[in-house]
GROMACS .gro file of C-alpha atoms in nm:
model
  107
    1MET     CA    1  -8.038  -4.444   0.077
    2SER     CA    2  -8.152  -4.690  -0.170
    3GLN     CA    3  -8.003  -4.703  -0.477
    4ASP     CA    4  -8.329  -4.607  -0.745
    5LYS     CA    5  -8.335  -4.238  -0.672
    6ASP     CA    6  -8.532  -4.193  -1.006
    7LEU     CA    7  -8.885  -4.312  -0.737
    8LEU     CA    8  -8.822  -3.976  -0.620
    9ASN     CA    9  -8.768  -3.676  -0.762
   10PRO     CA   10  -8.517  -3.363  -0.667
   11GLN     CA   11  -8.655  -3.216  -0.354
   12GLU     CA   12  -8.743  -3.540  -0.204
   13ARG     CA   13  -8.390  -3.618  -0.272
   14GLU     CA   14  -8.312  -3.334  -0.065
   15SER     CA   15  -8.585  -3.342   0.244
   16LEU     CA   16  -8.437  -3.738   0.244
   17LYS     CA   17  -8.118  -3.604   0.215
   18GLN     CA   18  -8.185  -3.349   0.556
   19ALA     CA   19  -8.454  -3.658   0.699
   20GLU     CA   20  -8.092  -3.901   0.729
   21LEU     CA   21  -7.886  -3.637   0.902
   22VAL     CA   22  -8.082  -3.568   1.196
   23ASP     CA   23  -8.256  -3.941   1.227
   24ARG     CA   24  -7.876  -4.025   1.204
   25LEU     CA   25  -7.903  -3.741   1.580
   26ALA     CA   26  -8.166  -3.882   1.623
   27ASN     CA   27  -8.078  -4.235   1.689
   28SER     CA   28  -7.701  -4.201   1.806
   29ARG     CA   29  -7.594  -4.161   2.216
   30GLY     CA   30  -7.559  -3.881   2.322
   31TRP     CA   31  -7.958  -3.734   2.207
   32GLU     CA   32  -8.033  -4.060   2.335
   33GLN     CA   33  -7.903  -4.090   2.648
   34VAL     CA   34  -7.786  -3.724   2.684
   35MET     CA   35  -7.986  -3.441   2.500
   36ARG     CA   36  -8.311  -3.686   2.491
   37PRO     CA   37  -8.393  -3.683   2.862
   38TRP     CA   38  -8.244  -3.331   2.947
   39LEU     CA   39  -8.510  -3.209   2.681
   40TRP     CA   40  -8.735  -3.398   2.784
   41GLU     CA   41  -8.669  -3.263   3.183
   42ARG     CA   42  -8.712  -2.935   3.113
   43LEU     CA   43  -9.018  -3.014   2.944
   44ASN     CA   44  -9.195  -3.171   3.299
   45GLN     CA   45  -9.003  -2.924   3.473
   46SER     CA   46  -9.237  -2.746   3.661
   47PHE     CA   47  -9.328  -2.400   3.634
   48PRO     CA   48  -9.070  -2.055   3.885
   49ASP     CA   49  -9.155  -2.153   4.238
   50PRO     CA   50  -9.337  -1.852   4.357
   51SER     CA   51  -9.128  -1.817   4.656
   52LYS     CA   52  -8.832  -1.739   4.554
   53PHE     CA   53  -8.949  -1.444   4.438
   54THR     CA   54  -8.972  -1.073   4.572
   55LYS     CA   55  -9.179  -0.921   4.324
   56GLU     CA   56  -9.470  -1.032   4.101
   57ASP     CA   57  -9.351  -0.911   3.783
   58GLU     CA   58  -9.043  -1.131   3.761
   59PHE     CA   59  -9.190  -1.360   3.847
   60VAL     CA   60  -9.480  -1.363   3.557
   61TYR     CA   61  -9.169  -1.265   3.354
   62ALA     CA   62  -9.030  -1.592   3.459
   63ALA     CA   63  -9.280  -1.804   3.405
   64LYS     CA   64  -9.320  -1.561   3.021
   65VAL     CA   65  -8.950  -1.713   3.022
   66ALA     CA   66  -9.051  -1.991   3.141
   67SER     CA   67  -9.364  -2.083   2.916
   68VAL     CA   68  -9.149  -2.017   2.615
   69PHE     CA   69  -8.874  -2.222   2.691
   70LYS     CA   70  -9.070  -2.590   2.729
   71LYS     CA   71  -9.287  -2.456   2.401
   72VAL     CA   72  -8.994  -2.446   2.130
   73VAL     CA   73  -8.865  -2.731   2.373
   74ALA     CA   74  -9.144  -2.953   2.222
   75GLU     CA   75  -9.133  -2.823   1.870
   76ILE     CA   76  -8.804  -2.956   1.860
   77LEU     CA   77  -8.896  -3.309   1.994
   78GLY     CA   78  -9.203  -3.289   1.782
   79TRP     CA   79  -8.919  -3.227   1.446
   80VAL     CA   80  -8.717  -3.398   1.571
   81GLU     CA   81  -8.952  -3.742   1.530
   82GLN     CA   82  -9.166  -3.563   1.199
   83GLN     CA   83  -8.786  -3.544   1.078
   84GLN     CA   84  -8.757  -3.937   1.151
   85GLU     CA   85  -9.122  -4.092   1.007
   86ILE     CA   86  -9.023  -3.842   0.611
   87ALA     CA   87  -8.705  -3.980   0.685
   88LYS     CA   88  -8.879  -4.368   0.705
   89MET     CA   89  -9.133  -4.220   0.423
   90LEU     CA   90  -8.936  -4.053   0.139
   91ARG     CA   91  -8.706  -4.416   0.189
   92ASN     CA   92  -9.063  -4.637   0.094
   93LYS     CA   93  -9.069  -4.482  -0.162
   94SER     CA   94  -8.707  -4.481  -0.305
   95GLU     CA   95  -8.736  -4.835  -0.305
   96GLY     CA   96  -9.039  -4.902  -0.466
   97LYS     CA   97  -9.271  -5.037  -0.155
   98ILE     CA   98  -9.516  -4.694  -0.178
   99LYS     CA   99  -9.575  -4.408  -0.434
  100ASP     CA  100  -9.695  -4.091  -0.353
  101ALA     CA  101  -9.521  -4.026  -0.035
  102PHE     CA  102  -9.486  -3.693   0.024
  103ASP     CA  103  -9.461  -3.525  -0.364
  104ILE     CA  104  -9.304  -3.267  -0.226
  105GLY     CA  105  -9.219  -2.986  -0.497
  106LYS     CA  106  -9.546  -3.092  -0.720
  107LEU     CA  107  -9.823  -2.877  -0.826
   0.00000   0.00000   0.00000
């Protein structure tokens, strides 16, 4: 983070701190080589095979669970990317490169 913290209000400083933690996570080898590929694989995985179920309600339940899981995975992947963008924008604001990046906490 920049030495010129005065360009950020308290909420922006806190948001930057949290976003930078997520950014570090997303740039780690564990995320890049293990977690992110695993999440993408789950996101792109097809629905349950109907031939593996003897009852329709069991298949419908499994399909619903898979659908909800995919939505959660997509939300996690999107949230991590969003946090990386927030970190970038707030870093730029703290360095004076842009003004009023978000104005978090301002009315």
